[in-house]
mmCIF file of C-alpha atoms in Angstrom:
data_model
loop_
_atom_site.group_PDB
_atom_site.id
_atom_site.type_symbol
_atom_site.label_atom_id
_atom_site.label_comp_id
_atom_site.label_asym_id
_atom_site.label_seq_id
_atom_site.Cartn_x
_atom_site.Cartn_y
_atom_site.Cartn_z
ATOM 1 C CA MET A 1 110.204 132.162 114.816
ATOM 2 C CA LYS A 2 111.438 130.129 117.721
ATOM 3 C CA GLN A 3 109.068 129.037 120.471
ATOM 4 C CA TYR A 4 110.299 127.888 123.822
ATOM 5 C CA THR A 5 109.810 124.296 124.882
ATOM 6 C CA ARG A 6 107.180 123.396 127.423
ATOM 7 C CA ARG A 7 108.180 121.703 130.652
ATOM 8 C CA LEU A 8 107.593 117.973 130.644
ATOM 9 C CA PRO A 9 107.375 115.658 133.653
ATOM 10 C CA LEU A 10 110.439 113.413 133.948
ATOM 11 C CA ALA A 11 108.603 110.310 132.666
ATOM 12 C CA LYS A 12 107.324 112.186 129.612
ATOM 13 C CA LYS A 13 110.743 113.739 129.023
ATOM 14 C CA GLU A 14 112.336 110.287 128.910
ATOM 15 C CA GLU A 15 109.586 109.091 126.543
ATOM 16 C CA ALA A 16 110.125 112.147 124.304
ATOM 17 C CA GLU A 17 113.879 111.534 124.177
ATOM 18 C CA ARG A 18 113.264 107.879 123.276
ATOM 19 C CA LEU A 19 110.829 108.831 120.499
ATOM 20 C CA VAL A 20 113.174 111.489 119.105
ATOM 21 C CA LYS A 21 116.105 109.044 119.096
ATOM 22 C CA GLU A 22 113.939 106.464 117.331
ATOM 23 C CA MET A 23 112.916 108.990 114.646
ATOM 24 C CA VAL A 24 116.523 110.160 114.156
ATOM 25 C CA ASP A 25 117.732 106.553 113.862
ATOM 26 C CA ASN A 26 115.017 105.839 111.262
ATOM 27 C CA GLY A 27 115.882 108.967 109.246
ATOM 28 C CA ILE A 28 112.482 110.556 109.867
ATOM 29 C CA ILE A 29 113.901 113.696 111.480
ATOM 30 C CA GLU A 30 117.344 115.258 111.676
ATOM 31 C CA GLU A 31 119.065 117.727 113.947
ATOM 32 C CA SER A 32 118.606 121.354 112.976
ATOM 33 C CA SER A 33 120.043 124.643 114.174
ATOM 34 C CA GLY A 34 117.766 126.832 112.070
ATOM 35 C CA PRO A 35 115.681 129.788 113.250
ATOM 36 C CA TRP A 36 112.440 127.755 113.392
ATOM 37 C CA ALA A 37 111.371 125.706 116.410
ATOM 38 C CA SER A 38 108.011 124.597 117.780
ATOM 39 C CA PRO A 39 107.174 122.774 121.023
ATOM 40 C CA ILE A 40 106.384 119.070 121.109
ATOM 41 C CA VAL A 41 103.211 117.571 122.531
ATOM 42 C CA LEU A 42 102.968 113.996 123.821
ATOM 43 C CA VAL A 43 99.485 112.483 123.867
ATOM 44 C CA LYS A 44 98.473 109.083 125.238
ATOM 45 C CA LYS A 45 96.498 107.071 122.691
ATOM 46 C CA LYS A 46 93.668 104.660 123.554
ATOM 47 C CA ASP A 47 96.071 101.717 123.429
ATOM 48 C CA MET A 48 98.281 103.571 125.969
ATOM 49 C CA SER A 49 101.080 104.154 123.450
ATOM 50 C CA THR A 50 102.349 107.711 122.993
ATOM 51 C CA ARG A 51 101.655 109.943 120.012
ATOM 52 C CA PHE A 52 104.461 112.424 119.310
ATOM 53 C CA SER A 53 103.238 115.629 117.719
ATOM 54 C CA VAL A 54 104.384 119.214 117.252
ATOM 55 C CA ASP A 55 102.353 122.323 118.104
ATOM 56 C CA TYR A 56 102.487 124.412 114.915
ATOM 57 C CA ARG A 57 99.652 126.808 115.828
ATOM 58 C CA MET A 58 101.909 129.875 116.060
ATOM 59 C CA LEU A 59 103.644 128.977 112.790
ATOM 60 C CA ASN A 60 100.249 128.525 111.112
ATOM 61 C CA GLU A 61 99.224 132.026 112.249
ATOM 62 C CA ILE A 62 102.112 133.679 110.393
ATOM 63 C CA THR A 63 102.004 131.438 107.313
ATOM 64 C CA ILE A 64 100.837 133.216 104.164
ATOM 65 C CA LYS A 65 97.832 131.351 102.820
ATOM 66 C CA ASP A 66 97.508 130.489 99.114
ATOM 67 C CA SER A 67 94.998 132.796 97.468
ATOM 68 C CA TYR A 68 93.889 130.283 94.849
ATOM 69 C CA PRO A 69 92.009 126.999 95.280
ATOM 70 C CA LEU A 70 93.427 123.607 94.414
ATOM 71 C CA PRO A 71 92.178 122.251 91.095
ATOM 72 C CA ARG A 72 89.378 119.701 91.209
ATOM 73 C CA ILE A 73 90.499 116.130 90.536
ATOM 74 C CA ASP A 74 87.740 115.524 87.977
ATOM 75 C CA ASP A 75 88.905 118.583 85.978
ATOM 76 C CA ILE A 76 92.478 117.266 85.993
ATOM 77 C CA LEU A 77 91.373 113.793 84.890
ATOM 78 C CA ASP A 78 89.272 115.306 82.077
ATOM 79 C CA ALA A 79 92.300 117.327 80.908
ATOM 80 C CA LEU A 80 94.462 114.182 80.897
ATOM 81 C CA ASN A 81 91.918 112.120 78.983
ATOM 82 C CA GLY A 82 93.568 110.677 75.874
ATOM 83 C CA SER A 83 97.126 111.717 76.797
ATOM 84 C CA GLN A 84 99.912 109.189 77.137
#
């Protein structure tokens, strides 16, 4: 599933490129040529810095949901009681 990118104003495009370069340099993200791609979203925070996020709504729609609930933490802790 590959979604097309959304158009960004020039100032936001430069900010996005700066943020991507920063994340690549810090080893947070890496270049990919796979079949999956989702558009980015830049949001101004209250302190006027920029939050970089990815719009995964379409991916979430096609994701197969787990049909079983996660175990409760108190049940897990009870099961581990006395183990080393």
